[in-house]
Coordinates of C-alpha atoms and ligand atoms in Angstrom, one line a residue:
X21 CA -28.2 -258.9 96.9
X22 CA -30.3 -261.3 99.0
X23 CA -29.3 -264.9 98.4
X24 CA -32.3 -267.1 98.1
X25 CA -32.8 -270.9 97.9
X26 CA -36.1 -272.5 97.1
X27 CA -37.2 -275.7 98.9
X28 CA -39.7 -277.7 96.9
X29 CA -38.2 -276.0 93.7
X30 CA -39.7 -278.7 91.4
X31 CA -43.3 -278.3 92.6
X32 CA -46.1 -276.2 91.2
X33 CA -45.3 -273.3 93.5
X34 CA -41.6 -273.9 93.7
X35 CA -41.2 -273.5 89.9
X36 CA -43.0 -270.2 89.9
X37 CA -40.9 -269.0 92.9
X38 CA -37.7 -269.9 91.0
X39 CA -38.7 -267.7 88.1
X40 CA -39.8 -264.8 90.3
X41 CA -36.6 -264.8 92.3
X42 CA -34.5 -265.1 89.2
X43 CA -36.3 -262.2 87.6
X44 CA -35.9 -259.8 90.6
X45 CA -32.9 -257.5 90.5
X46 CA -32.5 -257.4 94.4
X47 CA -32.6 -261.2 94.8
X48 CA -30.0 -263.8 93.8
X49 CA -31.2 -267.3 93.2
X50 CA -28.5 -269.6 94.7
X51 CA -30.1 -273.0 95.1
X52 CA -33.0 -275.3 94.9
X53 CA -34.0 -278.4 96.8
X54 CA -36.4 -281.2 95.6
X55 CA -35.8 -284.9 96.3
X56 CA -36.9 -286.3 93.0
X57 CA -35.2 -283.5 90.9
X58 CA -31.8 -283.7 92.5
X59 CA -28.9 -283.3 90.1
X60 CA -31.0 -281.4 87.5
X61 CA -30.5 -277.8 86.5
X62 CA -33.0 -275.5 88.4
X63 CA -33.8 -273.4 85.4
X64 CA -34.6 -276.4 83.3
X65 CA -36.9 -277.8 86.0
X66 CA -38.7 -274.4 86.1
X67 CA -39.2 -274.5 82.3
X68 CA -36.7 -271.6 81.5
X69 CA -33.1 -271.6 80.3
X70 CA -30.5 -273.6 82.3
X71 CA -29.2 -271.4 85.1
X72 CA -26.1 -273.4 86.0
X73 CA -27.5 -274.2 89.5
X74 CA -27.8 -277.9 90.3
X75 CA -30.7 -279.0 92.5
X76 CA -30.0 -280.6 95.9
X77 CA -32.1 -283.4 97.4
X78 CA -32.5 -282.2 101.0
X79 CA -32.0 -279.2 103.2
X80 CA -29.2 -281.0 105.0
X81 CA -27.0 -280.5 101.9
X82 CA -27.2 -276.7 101.9
X83 CA -26.7 -275.8 105.5
X84 CA -22.9 -275.5 105.3
X85 CA -20.6 -272.5 104.5
X86 CA -22.5 -271.5 101.3
X87 CA -25.9 -271.3 103.0
X88 CA -28.4 -268.8 101.7
X89 CA -29.7 -265.7 103.5
X90 CA -33.3 -266.8 102.9
X91 CA -35.0 -270.1 102.1
X92 CA -38.5 -270.0 100.6
X93 CA -40.4 -273.3 101.4
X94 CA -43.3 -274.7 99.4
X95 CA -43.1 -278.4 100.1
X96 CA -45.6 -280.5 102.0
X97 CA -47.4 -280.4 105.4
X98 CA -45.7 -283.8 106.0
X99 CA -42.2 -282.4 106.1
X100 CA -42.4 -278.7 106.8
X101 CA -42.0 -278.8 110.6
X102 CA -38.8 -280.9 110.7
X103 CA -37.3 -278.9 107.9
X104 CA -38.2 -275.6 109.3
X105 CA -36.5 -276.5 112.6
X106 CA -33.3 -277.4 110.8
X107 CA -33.3 -274.3 108.6
X108 CA -33.9 -271.9 111.5
X109 CA -31.3 -273.6 113.7
X110 CA -28.8 -273.0 110.9
X111 CA -29.4 -269.3 111.2
X112 CA -31.3 -268.9 107.9
X113 CA -34.4 -266.8 107.5
X114 CA -37.3 -268.9 106.3
X115 CA -40.3 -267.8 104.3
X116 CA -42.9 -270.6 104.6
X117 CA -45.8 -270.9 102.2
X118 CA -46.3 -274.6 103.0
X119 CA -49.5 -275.2 105.0
X120 CA -50.0 -277.5 108.0
X121 CA -48.1 -276.0 110.9
X122 CA -50.0 -275.9 114.1
X123 CA -50.0 -273.0 116.5
X124 CA -47.9 -275.0 119.0
X125 CA -45.4 -275.8 116.2
X126 CA -45.2 -272.1 115.2
X127 CA -44.5 -271.1 118.8
X128 CA -41.7 -273.7 118.9
X129 CA -40.2 -272.4 115.6
X130 CA -40.3 -268.9 117.0
X131 CA -38.2 -270.0 120.0
X132 CA -35.6 -271.8 117.7
X133 CA -35.4 -268.9 115.3
X134 CA -34.9 -266.2 118.0
X135 CA -32.1 -268.4 119.5
X136 CA -30.3 -268.4 116.2
X137 CA -31.1 -264.9 114.9
X138 CA -33.2 -266.4 112.2
X139 CA -36.6 -264.9 111.3
X140 CA -39.6 -266.8 110.0
X141 CA -42.8 -265.8 108.1
X142 CA -45.6 -268.4 107.9
X143 CA -48.1 -267.1 105.4
X144 CA -51.0 -269.4 104.5
X145 CA -51.7 -267.2 101.5
X146 CA -49.3 -264.8 99.6
X147 CA -51.8 -263.2 97.4
X148 CA -52.8 -259.6 98.1
X149 CA -56.4 -260.3 97.3
X150 CA -56.6 -263.2 99.7
X151 CA -55.1 -261.0 102.5
X152 CA -57.7 -258.3 101.8
X153 CA -60.5 -261.0 101.7
X154 CA -59.4 -262.1 105.2
X155 CA -59.2 -258.5 106.5
X156 CA -62.6 -257.5 105.2
X157 CA -64.1 -260.8 106.6
X158 CA -62.8 -260.1 110.1
X159 CA -64.2 -256.5 109.9
X160 CA -67.6 -257.8 108.9
X161 CA -67.8 -260.6 111.5
X162 CA -68.9 -258.4 114.5
X163 CA -71.9 -257.2 112.4
X164 CA -72.7 -260.7 110.9
X165 CA -71.8 -263.4 113.4
X166 CA -73.4 -266.2 111.4
X167 CA -70.7 -267.1 108.9
X168 CA -69.5 -270.1 106.8
X169 CA -66.5 -270.5 104.5
X170 CA -66.4 -272.4 101.3
X171 CA -62.9 -273.0 99.9
X172 CA -62.4 -274.5 96.5
X173 CA -59.0 -275.9 95.3
X174 CA -57.4 -278.1 92.6
X175 CA -57.6 -281.9 93.3
X176 CA -53.9 -282.3 94.0
X177 CA -54.0 -280.3 97.2
X178 CA -52.5 -282.1 100.2
X179 CA -54.7 -280.7 102.9
X180 CA -58.3 -279.9 103.8
X181 CA -59.3 -277.4 105.0
X182 CA -56.9 -275.0 103.3
X183 CA -54.4 -272.9 105.4
X184 CA -56.2 -269.8 104.2
X185 CA -59.6 -271.0 105.4
X186 CA -58.1 -271.8 108.9
X187 CA -56.5 -268.4 109.2
X188 CA -59.7 -266.7 107.9
X189 CA -61.7 -268.6 110.6
X190 CA -59.2 -267.6 113.3
X191 CA -59.4 -263.9 112.3
X192 CA -63.2 -264.1 112.3
X193 CA -63.3 -265.9 115.6
X194 CA -60.9 -263.3 117.1
X195 CA -63.1 -260.5 115.9
X196 CA -66.3 -262.1 117.2
X197 CA -64.7 -262.7 120.6
X198 CA -63.5 -259.1 120.8
X199 CA -67.0 -257.9 119.9
X200 CA -68.6 -260.4 122.3
X201 CA -70.9 -261.8 119.6
X202 CA -71.6 -265.5 118.6
X203 CA -73.5 -267.3 115.9
X204 CA -77.1 -268.2 116.5
X205 CA -77.4 -271.7 117.8
X206 CA -77.0 -274.2 114.9
X207 CA -80.0 -276.5 115.2
X208 CA -79.3 -278.2 111.9
X209 CA -79.0 -282.0 112.1
X210 CA -76.7 -283.9 109.9
X211 CA -78.6 -286.8 108.2
X212 CA -75.3 -287.7 106.4
X213 CA -72.1 -287.3 108.5
X214 CA -70.0 -284.4 107.2
X215 CA -72.8 -282.6 105.4
X216 CA -72.4 -279.5 107.6
X217 CA -68.6 -279.3 107.1
X218 CA -65.9 -278.8 109.7
X219 CA -65.9 -276.4 112.6
X220 CA -63.0 -274.1 113.6
X221 CA -64.5 -272.7 116.8
X222 CA -67.6 -270.7 115.8
X223 CA -66.9 -270.9 112.0
X224 CA -67.9 -273.7 109.6
X225 CA -65.6 -274.6 106.7
X226 CA -66.6 -276.6 103.6
X227 CA -63.7 -277.8 101.3
X228 CA -64.2 -278.5 97.6
X229 CA -61.5 -280.3 95.6
X230 CA -61.9 -280.5 91.8
X231 CA -59.7 -280.4 88.7
X232 CA -60.0 -277.0 87.0
X233 CA -59.8 -274.9 90.2
X234 CA -56.6 -273.1 91.4
X235 CA -57.4 -271.5 94.7
X236 CA -60.7 -269.8 95.6
X237 CA -62.6 -268.9 98.7
X238 CA -66.0 -267.5 99.6
X239 CA -66.9 -266.2 103.0
X240 CA -70.7 -266.2 103.4
X241 CA -72.4 -264.0 106.0
X242 CA -76.1 -264.4 106.8
X243 CA -78.1 -261.6 108.4
X244 CA -81.7 -260.4 108.9
X245 CA -83.3 -261.2 105.5
X246 CA -80.0 -260.5 103.7
X247 CA -76.7 -262.2 102.9
X248 CA -73.2 -260.8 102.1
X249 CA -70.5 -262.8 100.3
X250 CA -66.8 -262.0 100.1
X251 CA -65.1 -264.0 97.3
X252 CA -61.4 -264.2 96.2
X253 CA -60.0 -266.1 93.2
X254 CA -56.4 -266.9 92.5
X255 CA -56.5 -267.4 88.7
X256 CA -52.9 -268.7 88.6
X257 CA -50.0 -269.2 90.9
X258 CA -48.5 -265.9 89.6
X259 CA -50.9 -264.3 92.1
X260 CA -48.7 -265.4 95.0
X261 CA -45.4 -264.1 93.6
X262 CA -45.4 -260.4 94.6
X263 CA -46.0 -261.5 98.2
X264 CA -43.2 -264.1 98.1
X265 CA -40.7 -261.6 96.6
X266 CA -41.8 -258.9 99.2
X267 CA -41.3 -261.4 102.0
X268 CA -37.7 -262.4 100.8
X269 CA -36.8 -258.7 100.9
X270 CA -38.4 -257.9 104.3
X271 CA -37.8 -260.9 106.4
X272 CA -34.4 -259.9 107.7
X273 CA -36.0 -256.8 109.4
X274 CA -38.9 -258.6 111.1
X275 CA -37.7 -260.5 114.2
X276 CA -39.1 -263.8 115.4
X277 CA -41.9 -265.7 113.7
X278 CA -44.7 -263.8 112.0
X279 CA -48.0 -265.5 111.1
X280 CA -49.8 -264.0 108.1
X281 CA -48.5 -261.8 105.2
X282 CA -50.7 -258.9 106.5
X283 CA -48.0 -258.1 109.0
X284 CA -45.5 -257.4 106.2
X285 CA -47.7 -255.0 104.2
Ligands
LIG317 N1 -49.0 -269.8 101.1 C1 -49.4 -269.7 99.8 O1 -49.7 -268.6 99.2 C2 -49.5 -271.0 99.1 C3 -49.3 -272.2 99.7 N2 -49.3 -273.4 99.0 C4 -48.9 -274.5 99.8 O2 -47.6 -274.9 99.4 C5 -47.4 -276.3 99.5 C6 -46.9 -276.9 98.2 O3 -47.9 -276.7 97.2 P1 -47.7 -277.1 95.7 O4 -46.5 -276.4 95.1 O5 -49.0 -276.9 95.0 O6 -47.3 -278.7 95.8 P2 -46.5 -279.6 94.9 O7 -46.7 -281.0 95.3 O8 -46.7 -279.2 93.5 O9 -44.9 -279.2 95.3 C7 -44.3 -279.6 96.4 C8 -42.9 -280.0 96.1 O10 -42.1 -280.2 97.3 C9 -41.3 -281.4 97.0 N3 -41.0 -282.0 98.3 C10 -41.6 -283.0 99.0 N4 -40.9 -283.3 100.1 C11 -39.8 -282.5 100.1 C12 -38.7 -282.4 101.0 N5 -38.6 -283.1 102.1 N6 -37.7 -281.5 100.6 C13 -37.8 -280.7 99.5 N7 -38.9 -280.8 98.7 C14 -39.8 -281.7 98.9 C15 -42.2 -282.3 96.2 O11 -41.4 -283.2 95.5 P3 -42.1 -284.6 95.0 O12 -43.2 -284.2 94.1 O13 -41.0 -285.3 94.4 O14 -42.7 -285.3 96.3 C16 -42.8 -281.2 95.2 O15 -41.9 -281.0 94.1 C17 -48.8 -276.8 100.0 O16 -48.7 -276.9 101.4 C18 -49.7 -275.7 99.6 O17 -50.9 -275.7 100.4 C19 -49.6 -273.4 97.7 C20 -50.0 -272.3 97.0 C21 -49.9 -271.0 97.6
LIG318 O1 -52.5 -275.8 97.9 C1 -52.8 -274.8 97.3 O2 -52.9 -274.7 96.1 C2 -52.9 -273.6 98.1 N1 -52.7 -273.6 99.4 C3 -52.8 -272.5 100.3 C4 -53.8 -272.8 101.4 O3 -53.9 -274.0 101.8 O4 -54.5 -271.9 101.8 C5 -52.9 -271.2 99.6 C6 -53.8 -271.2 98.4 O5 -55.1 -271.4 98.8 C7 -53.3 -272.3 97.5

């Protein structure tokens, strides 16, 4: 059995991960961390029966002799980097769904993890459909170099743009660079600052935050008198669970830090 602790276990994603890990026959749920739910039973916090596991308040409390094999982290961009350094330095494999890590930070985590034989997966999106949306978008980019992303999320999201939009833009930019194509020069003027969104290299991203949405993204390609749109919708947070469970099972066999769930499929 693979022993798994959930960091951010009281959050929207954390509660789903607790249930998914608890329900999987190859995974053993051994702990949960969440500062404001410390002392409570992890099952009760997740909305199921009590599981006899008391929540801790910080990662520092679980790095001792009874440390898990894997920590799944869905916390906040504000804390992920410092926590990831601690978890990897303790020799624990870390599955990171939390957004906000920069490329430089990922490189630093790779070094720390390799030094302590701890592997790391940073996946901005664990849903299979979102991974396929990114793959298809990068394949289309050489043929349609004019492209903009619209990502739509619930209004409690910490960050903008989303981690998924940033990775999608990176994959599109990489594909365009390899094919030596660029977007037509953008002559549009902004009469209101921000109206044209944010740029990640050659790709524009627009972020929508509204109650009612879960996680959605459209990648819009413009061509010669035609357009092509790739759209993905996560209808609930269950959509991320097969990817998280797969990652917990596979992480011990993939050395170093991996960026993107596609490398685990
Ligand atoms: N990769 C993917 O597929 C997905 C990634 N995400 C990302 O996951 C992250 C979390 O999202 P979501 O679950 O919606 O957010 P929530 O705010 O619902 O959950 C985050 C939880 O982490 C807790 N927390 C905050 N600081 C710490 C800490 N230092 N140690 C332990 N726990 C802490 C929070 O506690 P408190 O509320 O008390 O502050 C909260 O319970 C975001 O970055 C989001 O973008 C989300 C969905 C899918
Ligand atoms: O905060 C969220 O909800 C989500 N965050 C991830 C992101 O930033 O891409 C994944 C998904 O879009 C849901």
